Every structure is written in C-alpha cells, then in structure tokens.
Amino acid sequence: EILMNNLKKYYEKNYKKFGFKFQREYPNEELVRFISRNFNKLRLNEKRKIKILETGCGSGGNLWMLAEQGFNSFGIDLSKSSIRLAKINLRKKKLQANLVQGDMVNLPYKNNFFNVIVDVFSSCHLTTNEGINFLDICNKKLKKNGLFFSYFPSKKSMMFKNSKNVFLDKNTLYNNSSVKTIYKIENFPFRFLSRKDYLKILEEKNFKIIHSEELTKTYFDTNDYFTFNVIEAKKVSN
C-alpha cells in the first residue's frame, strides 16, 4: 500500500508539473508494429468490434492512436491527473475512449471482456508477486485467443546491473537516485525480467508466445544502455 501510494504521488506530482511533456505524446513504436502485424488488413467496422485495454495509459500517448485506428479503446491509470490529460488529448483530436482511474491489479472489467490488453512500461511498477498476479488477471479479462502485448524492462539493462541499486526483491528496483541513468527511481517499484523468465511466467499463466524479441537503446551519448522485452502472447484457455 505504501509503495503504491509513493508511485501515485510521483505520477501526480509530475503530471501536474509537466503536463503532456512528462510522457511521450506519440505511440510506442513497438506497439505500432504489434497493431500492424495483427490488424492492418481489417476494415473499420471490424476494428470497432475489437476491445483494447491499455493498462497504465498515462496521458494517452498510445491510446489516441488506438482510438484513431477505430478500435473500441479502454484505458486505466493510477493517476487522476494523467486520466484528466488523456481526456483532454482525446477531445482535442475528436476521438473517444473509455477511461478509468484505477489499479491494474484490480481491473474493474468483466472476465472474458477484451480482445487485446496492452502493457507498455506499466506493469514494471509492480513487485514480482504483483506482476505474476497481474498476468493472471489479464488472462481472466481476455477472451479466448485474446492477445497480450508487453514492452517491459530487461535485466540486460545497465540500470539493473548497477551495484548502488536498492532492491525490494530479486527483480524489483526500489531506488537508484544516486546513479546517472535514463530512468530515476525514488522509493517505488521498478521491475526487470529476463526474456526467459518472462516467457516462462506467461506460459504458466496459459499464454502461448506468438512473438518475442529484445530491443536495446543507448542514452547519454551511448554511455548508458537499456534493453526492453517486446512480447506478444495469446490466451489459450479459460
């Protein structure tokens, strides 16, 4: 509860201070590739039947693209300020989505409801046990053969390897404020998984892996590097 409150305060403070500048305003490139791989041949009337949820939707940088493409789009985020910004973002673009302020480990939707659930750098703010529970919940909320997309921190990242890090558990960073890195963590969870471990957990939660890769980006004139797990999985049973 304390960790979640710390996380909520962090996002509320920064969304209020920086507004749309706090988060990217354009969609994640790997999410765009995922949408293209699976849905580029569909007609608009077919897309409207597809319900897509983004967990940790923030100010709507990904969500507006999903809505613009014609999907029945849903977003949930812990921050009240981010949901307010997402509504403004959608309204300016004359788009619609179903937005809720809430917790991704308590998704307020019926089981077998969504065709797709998207997790772009959001469930990394859950501890190891919470993260496993999150995948179990996603499986329940997805329809059979529903798709799960994740863009998630890899343990190959330099940020994970630093000896000055403070951890909550073997996967979850708690504080790295003394280290120069692209992401600053101060007293809230930030979780990493190896590709092998992530795929294993998904399979244990009745997902079939459809697509997986690793993507490494460099920062600070290549003095820092961060690796991302890019994973697409399908629900195979109820």
CSV table of C-alpha atoms in Angstrom, one decimal:
chain,number,residue,atom,x,y,z
A,1,GLU,CA,0.0,0.0,0.0
A,2,ILE,CA,2.8,2.4,0.9
A,3,LEU,CA,4.7,1.6,-2.3
A,4,MET,CA,1.6,2.2,-4.4
A,5,ASN,CA,1.0,5.5,-2.7
A,6,ASN,CA,4.6,6.5,-3.4
A,7,LEU,CA,4.1,5.7,-7.0
A,8,LYS,CA,0.8,7.5,-7.2
A,9,LYS,CA,2.3,10.6,-5.6
A,10,TYR,CA,5.2,10.5,-8.0
A,11,TYR,CA,3.0,10.5,-11.1
A,12,GLU,CA,0.5,13.0,-9.7
A,13,LYS,CA,3.3,15.4,-9.0
A,14,ASN,CA,5.0,15.1,-12.3
A,15,TYR,CA,1.8,15.2,-14.4
A,16,LYS,CA,0.7,18.3,-12.6
A,17,LYS,CA,4.2,19.9,-13.1
A,18,PHE,CA,5.0,18.9,-16.6
A,19,GLY,CA,1.6,18.1,-18.2
A,20,PHE,CA,1.9,16.3,-21.5
A,21,LYS,CA,5.6,16.8,-21.6
A,22,PHE,CA,6.0,14.3,-18.8
A,23,GLN,CA,5.2,11.4,-21.1
A,24,ARG,CA,5.7,10.8,-24.8
A,25,GLU,CA,2.9,12.3,-26.9
A,26,TYR,CA,3.3,9.8,-29.8
A,27,PRO,CA,2.7,6.0,-29.6
A,28,ASN,CA,5.4,3.4,-28.7
A,29,GLU,CA,7.0,2.2,-31.9
A,30,GLU,CA,6.8,-1.5,-30.9
A,31,LEU,CA,3.1,-1.1,-30.1
A,32,VAL,CA,2.6,0.3,-33.6
A,33,ARG,CA,4.3,-2.8,-35.1
A,34,PHE,CA,2.1,-5.1,-33.0
A,35,ILE,CA,-1.0,-3.4,-34.2
A,36,SER,CA,0.2,-3.5,-37.8
A,37,ARG,CA,1.1,-7.2,-37.6
A,38,ASN,CA,-2.3,-8.2,-36.3
A,39,PHE,CA,-4.9,-5.7,-37.6
A,40,ASN,CA,-3.7,-3.8,-40.6
A,41,LYS,CA,-5.9,-5.7,-43.0
A,42,LEU,CA,-9.1,-5.2,-41.0
A,43,ARG,CA,-11.8,-2.8,-42.2
A,44,LEU,CA,-13.0,0.0,-39.9
A,45,ASN,CA,-16.3,-1.8,-39.0
A,46,GLU,CA,-14.2,-4.9,-38.0
A,47,LYS,CA,-11.9,-2.8,-35.8
A,48,ARG,CA,-14.8,-1.3,-33.9
A,49,LYS,CA,-15.7,-4.7,-32.6
A,50,ILE,CA,-12.3,-5.2,-31.1
A,51,LYS,CA,-11.9,-4.1,-27.4
A,52,ILE,CA,-8.4,-3.0,-26.5
A,53,LEU,CA,-7.3,-2.1,-23.0
A,54,GLU,CA,-4.1,-0.2,-22.2
A,55,THR,CA,-3.0,-0.6,-18.6
A,56,GLY,CA,-1.1,2.4,-17.3
A,57,CYS,CA,-2.4,4.6,-20.2
A,58,GLY,CA,-0.9,7.8,-18.8
A,59,SER,CA,-1.8,10.9,-20.7
A,60,GLY,CA,-2.9,8.9,-23.8
A,61,GLY,CA,0.2,8.8,-25.9
A,62,ASN,CA,-0.7,5.3,-27.1
A,63,LEU,CA,-4.4,5.4,-26.5
A,64,TRP,CA,-5.2,8.1,-29.1
A,65,MET,CA,-3.6,6.0,-31.8
A,66,LEU,CA,-5.7,3.0,-30.8
A,67,ALA,CA,-8.8,5.2,-30.9
A,68,GLU,CA,-7.8,6.8,-34.2
A,69,GLN,CA,-7.4,3.4,-35.7
A,70,GLY,CA,-11.0,2.7,-34.9
A,71,PHE,CA,-10.7,0.2,-32.0
A,72,ASN,CA,-13.1,0.1,-29.1
A,73,SER,CA,-10.4,1.6,-26.8
A,74,PHE,CA,-10.1,1.5,-23.0
A,75,GLY,CA,-7.5,3.0,-20.7
A,76,ILE,CA,-6.8,2.7,-16.9
A,77,ASP,CA,-4.2,4.6,-14.9
A,78,LEU,CA,-3.4,5.1,-11.3
A,79,SER,CA,-3.1,8.8,-11.6
A,80,LYS,CA,-6.1,11.1,-11.6
A,81,SER,CA,-4.1,13.9,-13.3
A,82,SER,CA,-3.0,11.5,-16.2
A,83,ILE,CA,-6.6,10.5,-16.9
A,84,ARG,CA,-7.6,14.2,-17.0
A,85,LEU,CA,-4.8,14.8,-19.5
A,86,ALA,CA,-5.8,11.8,-21.6
A,87,LYS,CA,-9.4,13.0,-21.8
A,88,ILE,CA,-8.1,16.4,-23.0
A,89,ASN,CA,-5.8,14.7,-25.5
A,90,LEU,CA,-8.7,12.6,-26.9
A,91,ARG,CA,-11.1,15.5,-27.0
A,92,LYS,CA,-8.7,17.7,-28.9
A,93,LYS,CA,-8.2,15.0,-31.5
A,94,LYS,CA,-12.0,14.4,-31.6
A,95,LEU,CA,-11.5,10.8,-30.5
A,96,GLN,CA,-13.2,8.6,-27.9
A,97,ALA,CA,-12.1,6.0,-25.4
A,98,ASN,CA,-13.3,4.6,-22.1
A,99,LEU,CA,-11.1,6.0,-19.3
A,100,VAL,CA,-10.9,4.9,-15.7
A,101,GLN,CA,-8.7,5.9,-12.8
A,102,GLY,CA,-7.8,2.6,-11.0
A,103,ASP,CA,-5.3,-0.1,-10.2
A,104,MET,CA,-4.0,-2.5,-12.8
A,105,VAL,CA,-4.1,-5.4,-10.3
A,106,ASN,CA,-7.8,-4.8,-9.7
A,107,LEU,CA,-9.0,-4.3,-13.2
A,108,PRO,CA,-12.7,-3.2,-13.0
A,109,TYR,CA,-13.9,-5.1,-16.0
A,110,LYS,CA,-15.8,-8.4,-16.6
A,111,ASN,CA,-13.9,-11.6,-17.3
A,112,ASN,CA,-13.5,-12.6,-21.0
A,113,PHE,CA,-14.2,-9.0,-22.0
A,114,PHE,CA,-11.2,-7.8,-24.0
A,115,ASN,CA,-9.7,-8.9,-27.3
A,116,VAL,CA,-6.4,-7.2,-26.6
A,117,ILE,CA,-4.6,-5.9,-23.4
A,118,VAL,CA,-1.6,-3.7,-23.9
A,119,ASP,CA,1.1,-3.1,-21.3
A,120,VAL,CA,3.7,-0.5,-22.3
A,121,PHE,CA,6.1,0.1,-19.5
A,122,SER,CA,3.4,0.0,-16.9
A,123,SER,CA,3.4,-3.4,-15.0
A,124,CYS,CA,7.1,-2.9,-14.4
A,125,HIS,CA,5.9,-0.8,-11.5
A,126,LEU,CA,4.6,-3.9,-9.7
A,127,THR,CA,6.6,-6.1,-7.5
A,128,THR,CA,7.4,-9.7,-8.5
A,129,ASN,CA,4.3,-11.2,-6.8
A,130,GLU,CA,2.1,-8.4,-8.0
A,131,GLY,CA,3.4,-8.8,-11.5
A,132,ILE,CA,2.5,-12.5,-11.6
A,133,ASN,CA,-0.9,-11.7,-10.2
A,134,PHE,CA,-1.3,-9.0,-13.0
A,135,LEU,CA,-0.7,-11.6,-15.7
A,136,ASP,CA,-3.3,-13.9,-14.1
A,137,ILE,CA,-5.8,-11.1,-14.1
A,138,CYS,CA,-5.1,-10.2,-17.7
A,139,ASN,CA,-5.7,-13.8,-18.7
A,140,LYS,CA,-9.1,-13.7,-17.0
A,141,LYS,CA,-10.1,-10.4,-18.6
A,142,LEU,CA,-9.1,-11.5,-22.1
A,143,LYS,CA,-11.4,-13.5,-24.4
A,144,LYS,CA,-10.1,-16.9,-25.6
A,145,ASN,CA,-7.4,-16.3,-28.2
A,146,GLY,CA,-7.2,-12.7,-26.9
A,147,LEU,CA,-3.8,-11.0,-27.3
A,148,PHE,CA,-1.4,-9.6,-24.7
A,149,PHE,CA,1.3,-7.2,-25.7
A,150,SER,CA,4.1,-6.1,-23.4
A,151,TYR,CA,7.0,-3.7,-23.6
A,152,PHE,CA,9.0,-4.4,-20.5
A,153,PRO,CA,12.4,-3.8,-18.9
A,154,SER,CA,15.0,-6.5,-19.4
A,155,LYS,CA,17.7,-7.5,-16.8
A,156,LYS,CA,20.2,-6.9,-19.6
A,157,SER,CA,19.9,-3.2,-19.0
A,158,MET,CA,22.8,-1.3,-17.4
A,159,MET,CA,20.3,0.2,-15.0
A,160,PHE,CA,19.6,-3.2,-13.4
A,161,LYS,CA,23.3,-4.1,-13.0
A,162,ASN,CA,24.4,-1.1,-11.0
A,163,SER,CA,25.9,-2.0,-7.6
A,164,LYS,CA,24.4,1.0,-5.9
A,165,ASN,CA,20.8,0.0,-6.6
A,166,VAL,CA,18.4,-0.7,-3.7
A,167,PHE,CA,16.0,-3.6,-4.4
A,168,LEU,CA,12.7,-4.8,-3.0
A,169,ASP,CA,13.1,-8.3,-4.3
A,170,LYS,CA,15.4,-10.0,-6.8
A,171,ASN,CA,13.7,-8.4,-9.8
A,172,THR,CA,12.3,-5.1,-8.4
A,173,LEU,CA,14.4,-2.0,-8.0
A,174,TYR,CA,13.4,0.5,-5.3
A,175,ASN,CA,15.9,3.3,-5.5
A,176,ASN,CA,18.7,4.3,-7.9
A,177,SER,CA,18.7,8.1,-7.2
A,178,SER,CA,22.5,8.1,-6.7
A,179,VAL,CA,23.1,6.8,-10.2
A,180,LYS,CA,23.1,8.6,-13.5
A,181,THR,CA,20.7,6.7,-15.7
A,182,ILE,CA,17.9,7.3,-18.1
A,183,TYR,CA,15.2,6.4,-15.5
A,184,LYS,CA,15.3,7.7,-12.0
A,185,ILE,CA,13.6,5.6,-9.3
A,186,GLU,CA,12.9,7.0,-5.8
A,187,ASN,CA,11.1,4.8,-3.4
A,188,PHE,CA,8.7,3.0,-5.7
A,189,PRO,CA,8.9,-0.3,-7.6
A,190,PHE,CA,10.6,-0.7,-11.0
A,191,ARG,CA,10.8,-4.4,-12.1
A,192,PHE,CA,13.0,-6.1,-14.6
A,193,LEU,CA,12.7,-9.6,-16.1
A,194,SER,CA,14.9,-11.7,-18.3
A,195,ARG,CA,13.3,-12.7,-21.5
A,196,LYS,CA,13.5,-16.4,-20.5
A,197,ASP,CA,11.8,-15.8,-17.1
A,198,TYR,CA,9.1,-13.6,-18.7
A,199,LEU,CA,8.2,-16.1,-21.3
A,200,LYS,CA,8.1,-18.9,-18.7
A,201,ILE,CA,5.7,-16.9,-16.5
A,202,LEU,CA,3.4,-16.2,-19.4
A,203,GLU,CA,3.3,-19.8,-20.4
A,204,GLU,CA,2.5,-20.8,-16.8
A,205,LYS,CA,-0.5,-18.4,-17.0
A,206,ASN,CA,-1.9,-20.1,-20.1
A,207,PHE,CA,-0.5,-17.8,-22.7
A,208,LYS,CA,1.1,-19.0,-25.9
A,209,ILE,CA,4.1,-16.9,-27.1
A,210,ILE,CA,3.5,-15.5,-30.6
A,211,HIS,CA,6.3,-13.1,-30.9
A,212,SER,CA,9.3,-12.1,-28.7
A,213,GLU,CA,12.4,-10.0,-29.1
A,214,GLU,CA,14.8,-7.8,-27.2
A,215,LEU,CA,15.4,-4.2,-28.1
A,216,THR,CA,18.4,-2.2,-26.8
A,217,LYS,CA,18.6,1.6,-26.8
A,218,THR,CA,21.5,3.8,-25.8
A,219,TYR,CA,21.4,7.1,-23.9
A,220,PHE,CA,23.9,9.8,-22.8
A,221,ASP,CA,26.0,9.6,-26.0
A,222,THR,CA,26.0,5.7,-25.6
A,223,ASN,CA,27.2,5.8,-22.1
A,224,ASP,CA,24.0,4.2,-20.8
A,225,TYR,CA,22.0,1.4,-22.4
A,226,PHE,CA,18.6,0.0,-21.7
A,227,THR,CA,17.1,-3.3,-23.0
A,228,PHE,CA,13.4,-3.9,-23.5
A,229,ASN,CA,11.5,-7.2,-23.7
A,230,VAL,CA,9.0,-6.9,-26.6
A,231,ILE,CA,6.5,-9.8,-26.2
A,232,GLU,CA,3.2,-10.8,-27.8
A,233,ALA,CA,1.2,-13.7,-26.4
A,234,LYS,CA,-2.2,-15.3,-26.9
A,235,LYS,CA,-4.6,-16.6,-24.3
A,236,VAL,CA,-5.1,-20.3,-25.0
A,237,SER,CA,-7.7,-21.3,-22.4
A,238,ASN,CA,-10.3,-20.1,-19.9
